[in-house]
Amino acid sequence: MAEDDKKDPAQKMRYLINGGKPSPVARLPKKDGGAAAFLPKLKNDKKTAAAPEPELTKSKLTQPEPPIQTTPRPDPLQGAVSTLKGLKFNFGPPFWTIASLISMTVNVVLLIVLLALLPNIMKLNMGGALDIGNYLLGGLYSNFEQMERAHITRTIPVDTTIPVKFDLQLNQQTNVVLSQDVTINNALVTVNTGGLNITRALTTIVLPQGTTLPVVLNLVVPVDTTVPVTLNVDVDIPLNETQLQKPFAGLQDVVRPFYCMLNPNALNIDQQPICK
């Protein structure tokens, strides 16, 4: 059977691949043999089978022997590299395991807290909750209303110097007191006495110091100076006249529906009904 395999190229290739050993397929009984292929052969069959031996020998001698192929030895370094490449760290399972443990721990803690608060929750009264809401919303509304009506009062101290520069127009009658003796030459003098009458005579007159003379002032006085200012200024600013009025009114409009829902008879600071 081995000689027949060497004649067929396909069988020869299988023979070489199996390392010179007959193929396991060749050991199976052939189709033509049927059940008799499993029986031991007689001596006459051996003689008849041995007759064509010379032809096989000739063909074996004339046919060149196939070259011996040696399989290359695997490189150990390359095998180690391929082994390291095959090793991959699987990040998924540890991550999901840790996440599951954390989630379960948080759920257990929340469950314990809920069970601890459950008796207190059961004790809460609905009426008490409504009272709390009414008190809270009422306080918010009243405080927003007070803020809208509030005033900013402050006393601001002022200590500064103001420059003053202008022309002062004078046109008025006043009295002037002489600071020294004044001599008037060629003055027209009229003197009426019991024994002497002089009318519009030219003379020299000396006005003594301290004499008061009525005069009319008509002139422009330039003023250029600085004036120190020190005083306290009282300031009173109502918020409803500023830009803050609109936000305060808007906050009241936001709170009003909920406040009226809990207390339909609510009153404002002026004791006027809020819910209309």
GROMACS .gro file of C-alpha atoms in nm:
model
  276
    1MET     CA    1   0.000   0.000   0.000
    2ALA     CA    2   0.294   0.237   0.071
    3GLU     CA    3   0.434   0.178  -0.281
    4ASP     CA    4   0.098   0.265  -0.441
    5ASP     CA    5   0.087   0.586  -0.235
    6LYS     CA    6   0.429   0.693  -0.366
    7LYS     CA    7   0.315   0.662  -0.729
    8ASP     CA    8   0.022   0.901  -0.682
    9PRO     CA    9   0.144   1.263  -0.639
   10ALA     CA   10  -0.140   1.345  -0.399
   11GLN     CA   11  -0.066   1.041  -0.189
   12LYS     CA   12   0.305   1.128  -0.203
   13MET     CA   13   0.235   1.477  -0.065
   14ARG     CA   14   0.029   1.329   0.218
   15TYR     CA   15   0.310   1.082   0.281
   16LEU     CA   16   0.564   1.362   0.317
   17ILE     CA   17   0.333   1.573   0.536
   18ASN     CA   18   0.282   1.277   0.772
   19GLY     CA   19   0.659   1.251   0.820
   20GLY     CA   20   0.711   0.933   0.615
   21LYS     CA   21   0.429   0.749   0.788
   22PRO     CA   22   0.133   0.608   0.600
   23SER     CA   23  -0.182   0.820   0.617
   24PRO     CA   24  -0.453   0.695   0.855
   25VAL     CA   25  -0.694   0.725   0.564
   26ALA     CA   26  -0.490   0.473   0.364
   27ARG     CA   27  -0.537   0.214   0.639
   28LEU     CA   28  -0.911   0.213   0.592
   29PRO     CA   29  -1.057  -0.066   0.374
   30LYS     CA   30  -1.102   0.031   0.012
   31LYS     CA   31  -1.437   0.043  -0.157
   32ASP     CA   32  -1.367  -0.238  -0.405
   33GLY     CA   33  -1.246  -0.473  -0.136
   34GLY     CA   34  -1.574  -0.470   0.054
   35ALA     CA   35  -1.595  -0.700   0.350
   36ALA     CA   36  -1.318  -0.928   0.214
   37ALA     CA   37  -1.059  -0.654   0.262
   38PHE     CA   38  -1.062  -0.717   0.635
   39LEU     CA   39  -0.987  -1.095   0.594
   40PRO     CA   40  -0.628  -1.230   0.591
   41LYS     CA   41  -0.495  -1.302   0.241
   42LEU     CA   42  -0.405  -1.654   0.126
   43LYS     CA   43  -0.057  -1.766   0.020
   44ASN     CA   44  -0.156  -1.783  -0.347
   45ASP     CA   45  -0.261  -1.420  -0.327
   46LYS     CA   46   0.082  -1.332  -0.194
   47LYS     CA   47   0.250  -1.509  -0.485
   48THR     CA   48   0.034  -1.338  -0.741
   49ALA     CA   49   0.087  -1.003  -0.570
   50ALA     CA   50   0.464  -1.056  -0.568
   51ALA     CA   51   0.481  -1.109  -0.947
   52PRO     CA   52   0.477  -0.744  -1.056
   53GLU     CA   53   0.757  -0.663  -0.808
   54PRO     CA   54   1.027  -0.616  -1.077
   55GLU     CA   55   0.825  -0.347  -1.252
   56LEU     CA   56   0.782  -0.162  -0.924
   57THR     CA   57   1.154  -0.188  -0.864
   58LYS     CA   58   1.235  -0.048  -1.205
   59SER     CA   59   0.993   0.233  -1.167
   60LYS     CA   60   1.136   0.299  -0.825
   61LEU     CA   61   1.487   0.310  -0.967
   62THR     CA   62   1.398   0.531  -1.261
   63GLN     CA   63   1.185   0.771  -1.053
   64PRO     CA   64   1.391   1.028  -0.858
   65GLU     CA   65   1.351   1.028  -0.488
   66PRO     CA   66   1.169   1.327  -0.346
   67PRO     CA   67   1.390   1.574  -0.158
   68ILE     CA   68   1.386   1.550   0.214
   69GLN     CA   69   1.212   1.853   0.357
   70THR     CA   70   1.294   1.959   0.707
   71THR     CA   71   1.049   2.169   0.896
   72PRO     CA   72   1.212   2.488   1.035
   73ARG     CA   73   1.241   2.506   1.409
   74PRO     CA   74   1.021   2.777   1.558
   75ASP     CA   75   1.198   3.086   1.690
   76PRO     CA   76   1.147   3.102   2.071
   77LEU     CA   77   1.170   3.485   2.074
   78GLN     CA   78   0.899   3.515   1.810
   79GLY     CA   79   0.681   3.272   2.003
   80ALA     CA   80   0.721   3.477   2.320
   81VAL     CA   81   0.627   3.798   2.135
   82SER     CA   82   0.318   3.635   1.987
   83THR     CA   83   0.226   3.506   2.334
   84LEU     CA   84   0.258   3.857   2.482
   85LYS     CA   85   0.044   3.996   2.200
   86GLY     CA   86  -0.221   3.740   2.279
   87LEU     CA   87  -0.236   3.856   2.641
   88LYS     CA   88  -0.487   4.144   2.665
   89PHE     CA   89  -0.607   4.304   2.986
   90ASN     CA   90  -0.984   4.282   2.997
   91PHE     CA   91  -1.089   4.605   3.176
   92GLY     CA   92  -1.463   4.548   3.155
   93PRO     CA   93  -1.539   4.282   3.420
   94PRO     CA   94  -1.343   4.447   3.708
   95PHE     CA   95  -1.497   4.786   3.634
   96TRP     CA   96  -1.854   4.658   3.629
   97THR     CA   97  -1.789   4.452   3.941
   98ILE     CA   98  -1.664   4.757   4.135
   99ALA     CA   99  -1.948   4.975   4.001
  100SER     CA  100  -2.204   4.715   4.105
  101LEU     CA  101  -2.059   4.694   4.458
  102ILE     CA  102  -2.064   5.077   4.496
  103SER     CA  103  -2.421   5.096   4.366
  104MET     CA  104  -2.540   4.825   4.602
  105THR     CA  105  -2.364   4.996   4.896
  106VAL     CA  106  -2.529   5.332   4.819
  107ASN     CA  107  -2.869   5.167   4.782
  108VAL     CA  108  -2.832   4.990   5.115
  109VAL     CA  109  -2.732   5.316   5.290
  110LEU     CA  110  -3.026   5.504   5.138
  111LEU     CA  111  -3.263   5.224   5.237
  112ILE     CA  112  -3.137   5.238   5.597
  113VAL     CA  113  -3.180   5.619   5.607
  114LEU     CA  114  -3.531   5.590   5.463
  115LEU     CA  115  -3.629   5.328   5.718
  116ALA     CA  116  -3.491   5.549   5.997
  117LEU     CA  117  -3.690   5.853   5.878
  118LEU     CA  118  -4.009   5.663   5.807
  119PRO     CA  119  -4.153   5.693   6.163
  120ASN     CA  120  -4.096   6.073   6.161
  121ILE     CA  121  -4.255   6.107   5.819
  122MET     CA  122  -4.561   5.922   5.939
  123LYS     CA  123  -4.596   6.168   6.228
  124LEU     CA  124  -4.614   6.473   6.003
  125ASN     CA  125  -4.952   6.637   5.991
  126MET     CA  126  -5.093   6.778   5.667
  127GLY     CA  127  -5.233   7.077   5.852
  128GLY     CA  128  -4.892   7.153   6.001
  129ALA     CA  129  -4.736   7.141   5.654
  130LEU     CA  130  -4.996   7.389   5.526
  131ASP     CA  131  -4.926   7.619   5.820
  132ILE     CA  132  -4.555   7.608   5.747
  133GLY     CA  133  -4.617   7.690   5.381
  134ASN     CA  134  -4.854   7.973   5.474
  135TYR     CA  135  -4.604   8.119   5.719
  136LEU     CA  136  -4.315   8.089   5.471
  137LEU     CA  137  -4.497   8.240   5.172
  138GLY     CA  138  -4.660   8.508   5.385
  139GLY     CA  139  -4.324   8.611   5.525
  140LEU     CA  140  -4.172   8.629   5.178
  141TYR     CA  141  -4.459   8.839   5.041
  142SER     CA  142  -4.463   9.084   5.333
  143ASN     CA  143  -4.086   9.129   5.324
  144PHE     CA  144  -4.088   9.196   4.951
  145GLU     CA  145  -4.364   9.452   5.008
  146GLN     CA  146  -4.165   9.622   5.285
  147MET     CA  147  -3.856   9.631   5.065
  148GLU     CA  148  -4.055   9.802   4.789
  149ARG     CA  149  -4.171  10.072   5.034
  150ALA     CA  150  -3.836  10.115   5.208
  151HIS     CA  151  -3.628  10.436   5.206
  152ILE     CA  152  -3.252  10.476   5.200
  153THR     CA  153  -3.170  10.738   5.464
  154ARG     CA  154  -2.817  10.850   5.531
  155THR     CA  155  -2.630  11.154   5.662
  156ILE     CA  156  -2.336  11.223   5.435
  157PRO     CA  157  -2.058  11.447   5.575
  158VAL     CA  158  -1.916  11.693   5.321
  159ASP     CA  159  -1.574  11.849   5.376
  160THR     CA  160  -1.430  12.000   5.060
  161THR     CA  161  -1.324  12.323   4.890
  162ILE     CA  162  -1.530  12.479   4.612
  163PRO     CA  163  -1.365  12.712   4.359
  164VAL     CA  164  -1.558  13.038   4.306
  165LYS     CA  165  -1.498  13.260   4.002
  166PHE     CA  166  -1.746  13.523   3.873
  167ASP     CA  167  -1.805  13.900   3.821
  168LEU     CA  168  -2.004  14.080   4.090
  169GLN     CA  169  -2.215  14.372   3.964
  170LEU     CA  170  -2.260  14.647   4.229
  171ASN     CA  171  -2.512  14.932   4.196
  172GLN     CA  172  -2.631  15.053   4.535
  173GLN     CA  173  -2.607  15.335   4.791
  174THR     CA  174  -2.394  15.288   5.100
  175ASN     CA  175  -2.211  15.483   5.370
  176VAL     CA  176  -1.835  15.520   5.364
  177VAL     CA  177  -1.631  15.602   5.676
  178LEU     CA  178  -1.305  15.790   5.618
  179SER     CA  179  -1.003  15.613   5.757
  180GLN     CA  180  -0.791  15.934   5.759
  181ASP     CA  181  -0.815  16.308   5.705
  182VAL     CA  182  -0.914  16.396   5.350
  183THR     CA  183  -0.828  16.733   5.189
  184ILE     CA  184  -1.057  16.870   4.915
  185ASN     CA  185  -0.909  17.153   4.707
  186ASN     CA  186  -1.114  17.414   4.516
  187ALA     CA  187  -1.438  17.305   4.670
  188LEU     CA  188  -1.747  17.524   4.627
  189VAL     CA  189  -1.867  17.618   4.972
  190THR     CA  190  -2.182  17.805   5.075
  191VAL     CA  191  -2.181  17.954   5.427
  192ASN     CA  192  -2.485  18.120   5.583
  193THR     CA  193  -2.431  18.271   5.929
  194GLY     CA  194  -2.586  18.561   6.117
  195GLY     CA  195  -2.324  18.809   6.013
  196LEU     CA  196  -2.167  18.642   5.707
  197ASN     CA  197  -2.313  18.492   5.394
  198ILE     CA  198  -2.089  18.316   5.140
  199THR     CA  199  -2.236  18.152   4.835
  200ARG     CA  200  -2.045  17.904   4.624
  201ALA     CA  201  -1.704  18.029   4.712
  202LEU     CA  202  -1.389  17.833   4.620
  203THR     CA  203  -1.206  17.706   4.923
  204THR     CA  204  -1.001  17.416   5.060
  205ILE     CA  205  -1.179  17.182   5.293
  206VAL     CA  206  -1.027  16.916   5.523
  207LEU     CA  207  -1.256  16.626   5.620
  208PRO     CA  208  -1.141  16.471   5.946
  209GLN     CA  209  -1.086  16.095   6.000
  210GLY     CA  210  -1.401  15.902   6.090
  211THR     CA  211  -1.632  16.117   5.883
  212THR     CA  212  -1.921  15.918   5.735
  213LEU     CA  213  -2.004  15.993   5.375
  214PRO     CA  214  -2.306  15.857   5.186
  215VAL     CA  215  -2.197  15.725   4.842
  216VAL     CA  216  -2.349  15.529   4.550
  217LEU     CA  217  -2.149  15.224   4.434
  218ASN     CA  218  -2.187  15.135   4.064
  219LEU     CA  219  -1.911  14.899   3.954
  220VAL     CA  220  -1.819  14.537   3.855
  221VAL     CA  221  -1.613  14.340   4.103
  222PRO     CA  222  -1.432  14.028   3.966
  223VAL     CA  223  -1.438  13.737   4.213
  224ASP     CA  224  -1.187  13.450   4.187
  225THR     CA  225  -1.138  13.252   4.505
  226THR     CA  226  -1.209  12.918   4.678
  227VAL     CA  227  -1.469  12.859   4.942
  228PRO     CA  228  -1.426  12.582   5.204
  229VAL     CA  229  -1.741  12.379   5.258
  230THR     CA  230  -1.800  12.167   5.569
  231LEU     CA  231  -2.150  12.038   5.635
  232ASN     CA  232  -2.368  11.728   5.681
  233VAL     CA  233  -2.613  11.641   5.403
  234ASP     CA  234  -2.920  11.429   5.489
  235VAL     CA  235  -3.023  11.187   5.211
  236ASP     CA  236  -3.363  11.015   5.184
  237ILE     CA  237  -3.416  10.798   4.872
  238PRO     CA  238  -3.745  10.598   4.843
  239LEU     CA  239  -3.684  10.265   4.668
  240ASN     CA  240  -4.019  10.273   4.486
  241GLU     CA  241  -3.880  10.571   4.291
  242THR     CA  242  -3.566  10.384   4.183
  243GLN     CA  243  -3.496  10.096   3.946
  244LEU     CA  244  -3.532   9.848   4.235
  245GLN     CA  245  -3.910   9.891   4.240
  246LYS     CA  246  -3.967   9.666   3.938
  247PRO     CA  247  -3.775   9.361   4.077
  248PHE     CA  248  -3.952   9.387   4.414
  249ALA     CA  249  -4.293   9.406   4.246
  250GLY     CA  250  -4.201   9.107   4.028
  251LEU     CA  251  -4.109   8.900   4.335
  252GLN     CA  252  -4.446   8.979   4.488
  253ASP     CA  253  -4.621   8.866   4.169
  254VAL     CA  254  -4.429   8.536   4.178
  255VAL     CA  255  -4.518   8.457   4.542
  256ARG     CA  256  -4.879   8.584   4.530
  257PRO     CA  257  -5.044   8.282   4.349
  258PHE     CA  258  -4.899   8.026   4.591
  259TYR     CA  259  -4.973   8.245   4.893
  260CYS     CA  260  -5.335   8.288   4.781
  261MET     CA  261  -5.363   7.913   4.724
  262LEU     CA  262  -5.281   7.846   5.090
  263ASN     CA  263  -5.449   8.156   5.237
  264PRO     CA  264  -5.723   8.309   5.019
  265ASN     CA  265  -5.793   8.576   5.285
  266ALA     CA  266  -5.439   8.710   5.302
  267LEU     CA  267  -5.389   9.083   5.369
  268ASN     CA  268  -5.101   9.316   5.283
  269ILE     CA  269  -4.933   9.574   5.509
  270ASP     CA  270  -5.221   9.819   5.457
  271GLN     CA  271  -5.471   9.549   5.559
  272GLN     CA  272  -5.597   9.528   5.203
  273PRO     CA  273  -5.685   9.187   5.050
  274ILE     CA  274  -5.411   9.046   4.831
  275CYS     CA  275  -5.618   8.782   4.651
  276LYS     CA  276  -5.870   8.959   4.429
   0.00000   0.00000   0.00000
